[in-house]
CSV table of C-alpha atoms in Angstrom, one decimal:
chain,number,residue,atom,x,y,z
A,1,UNK,CA,90.2,110.4,87.0
A,2,UNK,CA,91.4,106.8,86.6
A,3,UNK,CA,94.9,107.7,87.6
A,4,UNK,CA,93.8,109.8,90.6
A,5,UNK,CA,91.4,107.1,91.8
A,6,UNK,CA,94.0,104.3,91.4
A,7,UNK,CA,96.5,106.5,93.3
A,8,UNK,CA,94.0,107.2,96.0
A,9,UNK,CA,93.5,103.5,96.5
A,10,UNK,CA,97.2,102.8,96.7
A,11,UNK,CA,97.9,105.7,99.0
A,12,UNK,CA,95.0,104.8,101.3
A,13,UNK,CA,96.1,101.1,101.3
A,14,UNK,CA,99.6,102.0,102.5
A,15,UNK,CA,98.8,105.0,104.8
A,16,UNK,CA,96.2,103.4,107.0
A,17,UNK,CA,98.1,100.3,108.2
A,18,UNK,CA,101.3,102.3,108.4
A,19,UNK,CA,99.6,105.0,110.4
A,20,UNK,CA,98.2,102.4,112.8
A,21,UNK,CA,101.7,100.9,113.2
A,22,UNK,CA,103.3,104.2,113.9
A,23,UNK,CA,100.6,105.2,116.4
A,24,UNK,CA,100.8,102.0,118.3
A,25,UNK,CA,104.5,101.2,118.2
A,26,UNK,CA,107.1,103.6,119.6
A,27,UNK,CA,109.8,101.6,117.8
A,28,UNK,CA,108.1,101.9,114.5
A,29,UNK,CA,107.5,105.6,115.0
A,30,UNK,CA,111.1,106.2,115.9
A,31,UNK,CA,112.3,104.2,112.9
A,32,UNK,CA,110.0,105.5,110.3
A,33,UNK,CA,108.9,109.0,111.1
A,34,UNK,CA,112.2,110.8,110.2
A,35,UNK,CA,112.3,109.1,106.8
A,36,UNK,CA,108.6,109.8,106.1
A,37,UNK,CA,109.1,113.5,107.0
A,38,UNK,CA,112.3,113.7,104.8
A,39,UNK,CA,110.4,112.1,101.9
A,40,UNK,CA,108.1,115.2,101.9
A,41,UNK,CA,111.1,117.4,100.9
A,42,UNK,CA,111.5,115.6,97.6
A,43,UNK,CA,109.4,117.4,94.9
A,44,UNK,CA,106.9,115.1,93.2
A,45,UNK,CA,107.8,116.5,89.8
A,46,UNK,CA,111.4,115.3,90.4
A,47,UNK,CA,110.2,111.7,91.0
A,48,UNK,CA,108.0,111.5,87.9
A,49,UNK,CA,110.9,110.8,85.4
A,50,UNK,CA,112.2,108.1,87.8
A,51,UNK,CA,108.8,106.4,87.9
A,52,UNK,CA,108.7,106.5,84.1
A,53,UNK,CA,112.1,104.9,83.9
A,54,UNK,CA,111.4,102.2,86.6
A,55,UNK,CA,107.8,101.4,85.7
A,56,UNK,CA,107.4,102.4,82.1
A,57,UNK,CA,104.4,104.3,80.8
A,58,UNK,CA,100.8,103.6,81.6
A,59,UNK,CA,98.6,103.7,84.6
A,60,UNK,CA,101.1,102.5,87.3
A,61,UNK,CA,103.6,105.4,87.3
A,62,UNK,CA,100.7,108.0,87.2
A,63,UNK,CA,98.9,106.2,90.1
A,64,UNK,CA,102.1,106.1,92.1
A,65,UNK,CA,102.6,109.8,91.6
A,66,UNK,CA,99.0,110.3,92.9
A,67,UNK,CA,99.6,107.9,95.8
A,68,UNK,CA,102.7,109.9,96.9
A,69,UNK,CA,100.6,113.0,97.3
A,70,UNK,CA,97.6,111.2,98.9
A,71,UNK,CA,99.7,109.1,101.3
A,72,UNK,CA,101.1,111.7,103.7
A,73,UNK,CA,97.9,113.6,104.7
A,74,UNK,CA,96.2,110.3,105.4
A,75,UNK,CA,99.1,108.9,107.4
A,76,UNK,CA,99.5,112.0,109.5
A,77,UNK,CA,95.8,112.3,110.3
A,78,UNK,CA,95.6,108.6,111.0
A,79,UNK,CA,98.4,108.8,113.5
A,80,UNK,CA,96.9,111.9,115.1
A,81,UNK,CA,93.5,110.4,115.4
A,82,UNK,CA,94.8,107.2,117.0
A,83,UNK,CA,97.2,109.0,119.4
A,84,UNK,CA,94.5,111.4,120.6
A,85,UNK,CA,92.1,108.7,121.8
A,86,UNK,CA,91.1,108.9,125.4
A,87,UNK,CA,93.3,106.5,127.4
A,88,UNK,CA,90.5,106.0,130.0
A,89,UNK,CA,88.2,104.7,127.2
A,90,UNK,CA,90.9,102.4,126.0
A,91,UNK,CA,91.7,101.2,129.5
A,92,UNK,CA,88.1,100.5,130.3
A,93,UNK,CA,87.7,98.4,127.1
A,94,UNK,CA,90.8,96.4,128.0
A,95,UNK,CA,89.4,95.8,131.6
A,96,UNK,CA,86.2,94.6,129.9
A,97,UNK,CA,88.2,92.0,128.0
A,98,UNK,CA,88.1,93.5,124.6
A,99,UNK,CA,90.7,91.9,122.3
A,100,UNK,CA,92.9,93.5,119.7
A,101,UNK,CA,90.5,93.1,116.8
A,102,UNK,CA,87.5,94.3,118.9
A,103,UNK,CA,89.5,97.3,120.2
A,104,UNK,CA,90.4,98.3,116.6
A,105,UNK,CA,87.0,97.8,115.1
A,106,UNK,CA,84.7,99.0,117.9
A,107,UNK,CA,86.8,101.5,119.8
A,108,UNK,CA,89.8,102.9,117.9
A,109,UNK,CA,88.4,103.1,114.4
A,110,UNK,CA,85.1,104.8,115.3
A,111,UNK,CA,86.8,107.3,117.6
A,112,UNK,CA,89.6,108.1,115.2
A,113,UNK,CA,87.4,108.2,112.1
A,114,UNK,CA,86.8,111.9,111.9
A,115,UNK,CA,90.5,112.6,111.9
A,116,UNK,CA,91.2,109.8,109.4
A,117,UNK,CA,88.5,111.0,107.1
A,118,UNK,CA,89.9,114.5,107.2
A,119,UNK,CA,93.2,113.1,106.0
A,120,UNK,CA,91.4,111.1,103.3
A,121,UNK,CA,89.5,114.3,102.2
A,122,UNK,CA,92.7,116.3,101.9
A,123,UNK,CA,94.7,113.5,100.3
A,124,UNK,CA,92.0,112.6,97.7
A,125,UNK,CA,91.8,116.3,96.7
A,126,UNK,CA,95.6,116.3,96.1
A,127,UNK,CA,95.4,113.2,93.9
A,128,UNK,CA,94.3,115.5,91.0
A,129,UNK,CA,97.5,117.4,91.4
A,130,UNK,CA,99.5,114.1,91.3
A,131,UNK,CA,97.8,113.1,88.0
A,132,UNK,CA,98.5,116.5,86.4
A,133,UNK,CA,102.2,116.5,87.6
A,134,UNK,CA,102.6,113.0,86.2
A,135,UNK,CA,101.1,113.9,82.8
A,136,UNK,CA,103.3,117.1,82.7
A,137,UNK,CA,106.4,115.0,83.0
A,138,UNK,CA,105.5,111.6,81.5
A,139,UNK,CA,102.9,112.5,78.9
A,140,UNK,CA,99.5,110.8,78.9
A,141,UNK,CA,96.0,111.4,77.7
A,142,UNK,CA,94.4,113.4,80.5
A,143,UNK,CA,94.0,117.0,81.5
A,144,UNK,CA,97.6,117.4,82.5
A,145,UNK,CA,98.7,116.6,79.0
A,146,UNK,CA,96.1,118.9,77.7
A,147,UNK,CA,97.5,121.7,79.9
A,148,UNK,CA,101.0,121.1,78.4
A,149,UNK,CA,99.7,121.4,74.9
A,150,UNK,CA,97.6,124.5,75.7
A,151,UNK,CA,100.6,126.1,77.3
A,152,UNK,CA,102.8,125.4,74.3
A,153,UNK,CA,100.2,126.9,72.0
A,154,UNK,CA,99.6,129.9,74.3
A,155,UNK,CA,95.9,129.0,74.4
A,156,UNK,CA,94.8,131.1,77.4
A,157,UNK,CA,91.1,130.3,77.1
A,158,UNK,CA,91.9,126.6,76.9
A,159,UNK,CA,94.2,126.8,79.9
A,160,UNK,CA,91.6,128.5,82.0
A,161,UNK,CA,88.9,126.1,81.1
A,162,UNK,CA,91.2,123.1,81.9
A,163,UNK,CA,92.1,124.7,85.2
A,164,UNK,CA,88.4,125.2,86.0
A,165,UNK,CA,87.8,121.5,85.2
A,166,UNK,CA,90.7,120.4,87.4
A,167,UNK,CA,89.3,122.6,90.2
A,168,UNK,CA,85.8,121.0,89.7
A,169,UNK,CA,87.3,117.5,89.8
A,170,UNK,CA,89.1,118.3,93.1
A,171,UNK,CA,85.9,119.8,94.5
A,172,UNK,CA,84.0,116.7,93.4
A,173,UNK,CA,86.4,114.5,95.3
A,174,UNK,CA,86.2,116.7,98.3
A,175,UNK,CA,82.4,116.6,98.2
A,176,UNK,CA,82.2,112.8,97.8
A,177,UNK,CA,84.5,112.3,100.8
A,178,UNK,CA,82.5,114.9,102.8
A,179,UNK,CA,79.3,113.0,102.0
A,180,UNK,CA,80.9,109.8,103.1
A,181,UNK,CA,81.9,111.5,106.4
A,182,UNK,CA,78.3,112.6,107.0
A,183,UNK,CA,77.0,109.1,106.3
A,184,UNK,CA,79.5,107.5,108.6
A,185,UNK,CA,78.8,110.0,111.4
A,186,UNK,CA,75.1,109.1,111.5
């Protein structure tokens, strides 16, 4: 859980501002989007050993693995939400003299929030996968490491119970974000 939550925070902290930049700047979009799309072709399991070499063992490489999986759905949905805003609403706000910060806080964020929260919901659910992949490759003390041990010992019952726990964790993340969505939409 700790690894997944840390990775969620890291992925969210990078994806939201980068998504805003890509949505609002054609130059940034042209420069960054091809590389971001290409980055999705690299399997996360292939990056885990590099993270262990570069950052050692501990929370950071696991959190970075989770952040990689969380990042892309949040980024894509943020860009989609911001690009799909009604230009007439944006134009009317500019005519009324709304500044950059007011436009972001009172117009863009509330209108794009359903799309952004959809990306957050999908990304946070994937963070559990990032933690498991990291523990498969780098070791650790969580459920991913437990799955590795159970696999080596051919513990079918243990494997199924651990998989059920992982599914419950992912469903819990999904449910919490869904609850946040409902509270925000009120």
